XYZ file of C-alpha atoms in Angstrom:
183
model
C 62.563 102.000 35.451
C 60.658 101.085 38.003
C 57.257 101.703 36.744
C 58.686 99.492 33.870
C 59.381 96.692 36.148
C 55.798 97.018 38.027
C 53.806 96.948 34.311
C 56.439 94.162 33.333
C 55.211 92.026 36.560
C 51.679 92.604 36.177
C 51.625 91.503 32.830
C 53.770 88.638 34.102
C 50.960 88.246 36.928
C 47.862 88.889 34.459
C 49.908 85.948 32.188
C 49.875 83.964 34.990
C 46.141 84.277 35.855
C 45.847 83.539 32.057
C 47.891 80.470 32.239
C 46.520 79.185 35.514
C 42.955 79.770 34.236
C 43.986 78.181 30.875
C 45.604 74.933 33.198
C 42.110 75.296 34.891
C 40.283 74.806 32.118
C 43.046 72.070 30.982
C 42.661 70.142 33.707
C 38.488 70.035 33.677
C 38.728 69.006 30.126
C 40.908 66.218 31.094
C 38.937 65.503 33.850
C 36.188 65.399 31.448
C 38.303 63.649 28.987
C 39.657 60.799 31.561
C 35.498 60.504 32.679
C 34.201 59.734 29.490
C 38.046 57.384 29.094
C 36.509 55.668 31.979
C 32.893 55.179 30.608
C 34.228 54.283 27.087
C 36.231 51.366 28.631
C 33.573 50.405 31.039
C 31.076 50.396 27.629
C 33.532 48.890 25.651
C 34.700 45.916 28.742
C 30.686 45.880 28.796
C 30.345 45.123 25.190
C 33.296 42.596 24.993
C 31.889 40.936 27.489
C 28.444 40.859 25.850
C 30.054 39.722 22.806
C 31.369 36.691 24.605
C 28.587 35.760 26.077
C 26.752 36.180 22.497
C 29.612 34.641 21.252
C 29.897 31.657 23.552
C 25.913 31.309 22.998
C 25.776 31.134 19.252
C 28.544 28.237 20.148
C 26.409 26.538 21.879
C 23.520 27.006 19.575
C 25.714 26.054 16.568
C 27.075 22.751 18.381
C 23.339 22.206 19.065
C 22.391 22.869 15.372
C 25.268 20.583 14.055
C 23.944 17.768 16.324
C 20.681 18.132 15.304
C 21.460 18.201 11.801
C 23.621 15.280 12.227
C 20.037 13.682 13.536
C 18.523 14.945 10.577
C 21.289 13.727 8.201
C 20.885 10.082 9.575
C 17.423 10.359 9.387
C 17.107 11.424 5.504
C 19.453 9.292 5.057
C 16.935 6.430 6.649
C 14.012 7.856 4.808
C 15.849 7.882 1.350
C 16.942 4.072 1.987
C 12.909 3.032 3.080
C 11.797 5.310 -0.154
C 14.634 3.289 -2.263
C 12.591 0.013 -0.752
C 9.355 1.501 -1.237
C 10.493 2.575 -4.832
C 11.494 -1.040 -5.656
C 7.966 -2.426 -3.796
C 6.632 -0.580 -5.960
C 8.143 -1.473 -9.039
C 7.460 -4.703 -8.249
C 3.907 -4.419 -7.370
C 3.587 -3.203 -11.013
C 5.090 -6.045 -12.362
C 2.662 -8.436 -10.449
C 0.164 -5.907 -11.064
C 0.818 -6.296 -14.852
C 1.161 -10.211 -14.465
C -1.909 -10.417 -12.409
C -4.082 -8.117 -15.068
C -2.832 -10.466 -17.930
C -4.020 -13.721 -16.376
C -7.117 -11.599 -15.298
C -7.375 -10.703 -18.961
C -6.728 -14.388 -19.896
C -8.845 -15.349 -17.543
C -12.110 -13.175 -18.473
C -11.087 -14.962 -22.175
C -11.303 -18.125 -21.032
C -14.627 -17.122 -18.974
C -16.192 -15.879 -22.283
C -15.005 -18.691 -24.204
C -16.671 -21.362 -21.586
C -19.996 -18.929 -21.462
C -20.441 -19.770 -25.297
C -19.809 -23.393 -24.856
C -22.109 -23.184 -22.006
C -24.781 -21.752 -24.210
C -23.740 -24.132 -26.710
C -24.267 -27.048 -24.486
C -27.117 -25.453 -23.500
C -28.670 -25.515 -26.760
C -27.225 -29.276 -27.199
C -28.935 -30.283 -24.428
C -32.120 -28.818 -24.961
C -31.919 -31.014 -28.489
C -30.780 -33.917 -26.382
C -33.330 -33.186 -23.826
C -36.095 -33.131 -26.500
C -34.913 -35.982 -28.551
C -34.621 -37.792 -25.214
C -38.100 -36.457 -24.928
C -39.434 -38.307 -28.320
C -37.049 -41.497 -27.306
C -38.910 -41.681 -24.310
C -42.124 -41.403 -25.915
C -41.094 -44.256 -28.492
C -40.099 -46.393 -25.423
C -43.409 -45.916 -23.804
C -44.524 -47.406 -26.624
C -42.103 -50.166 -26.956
C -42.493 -51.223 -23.312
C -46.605 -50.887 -24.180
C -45.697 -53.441 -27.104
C -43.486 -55.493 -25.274
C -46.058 -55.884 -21.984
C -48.724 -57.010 -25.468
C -45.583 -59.499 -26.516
C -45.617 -60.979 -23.522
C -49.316 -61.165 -22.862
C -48.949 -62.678 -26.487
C -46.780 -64.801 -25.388
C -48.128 -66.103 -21.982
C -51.030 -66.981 -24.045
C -48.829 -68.856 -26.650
C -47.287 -70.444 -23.597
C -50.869 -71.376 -22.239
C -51.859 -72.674 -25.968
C -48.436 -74.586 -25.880
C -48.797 -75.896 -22.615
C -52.907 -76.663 -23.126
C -51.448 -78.065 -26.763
C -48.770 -80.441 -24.802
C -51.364 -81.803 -22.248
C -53.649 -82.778 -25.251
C -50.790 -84.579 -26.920
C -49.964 -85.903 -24.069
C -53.602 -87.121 -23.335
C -54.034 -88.230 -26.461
C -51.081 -90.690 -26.728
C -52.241 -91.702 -23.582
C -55.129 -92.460 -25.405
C -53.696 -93.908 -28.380
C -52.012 -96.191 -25.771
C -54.934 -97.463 -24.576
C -56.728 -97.895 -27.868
C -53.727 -100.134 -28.981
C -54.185 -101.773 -25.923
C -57.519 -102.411 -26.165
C -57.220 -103.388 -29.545
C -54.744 -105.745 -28.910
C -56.957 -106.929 -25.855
């Protein structure tokens, strides 16, 4: 009985060692286990933290975006009022424009029309200038036949005059024949 006993409390002991060895190895794994605990939460406060900071920057850099697209927003909407403008300008530039090329149009008409009255004149007054010419010519003469007129006529004048002295002398004369004959 009592070698029973003895085996019974060395397989108790060797149970023992067994357990103790197995709360050993227990208590390294949780060691283990609570080490990488540790590390997880220190990677995972690490990466929350990170996170905010990422978070609270693409805040900022959305804030920042929206402001500068609410630049850009005001500013297209600027550039689509001054192209609205320039699109009117434009359309009314093309209306001058199409004015401005019909009175040019009527304009080179009227230029061509007054070019062949020009050369029409032109070739009237050439006729003019040549029957002026001729007229000329034919009052050359004239004044030649008047400046013979008049010598014609000073010399008439001189016979008339030359024609009144002798009548004149020659009543005188008669005058004094009568008296002398009365005498």
């Amino acid at each position: 009985r009592l070698t029973g006993q003895k085996q019974e409390i060395n397989n108790l002991i060797q149970r023992k060692i067994a357990v103790d060895e197995e709360n050993a190895r227990l208590k390294n794994e949780l060691s283990s286990l609570n080490q990488k605990f540790k590390d997880k939460s220190q990677e995972l406060k690490d990466t929350e933290e990170c996170a905010q900071k990422k978070e609270e920057q693409n805040r900022l850099v959305i804030k920042n975006l929206e402001e500068e697209n609410k630049g850009l927003n005001t500013c297209c909407a600027d550039l689509l009022n001054d192209l609205e403008k320039l699109r009117k300008q434009e359309a009314q530039w093309k209306t001058e424009k199409s004015g401005n090329d019909a009175r040019i149009k009527n304009l080179e008409t009227d230029l061509a029309e007054a070019r062949e009255q020009m050369k029409e004149l032109r070739s009237v007054c050439s006729s003019l200038s040549s029957q002026v010419a001729v007229k000329q010519e034919e009052l050359s003469e004239k004044d030649c036949d008047v400046i013979r007129a008049k010598k014609g006529l000073e010399e008439l004048q001189n016979l008339y005059r030359q024609n009144i002295e002798h009548t004149a002398q020659q009543a005188e004369l008669i005058k004094q024949l009568q008296a002398l004959n009365t005498d």
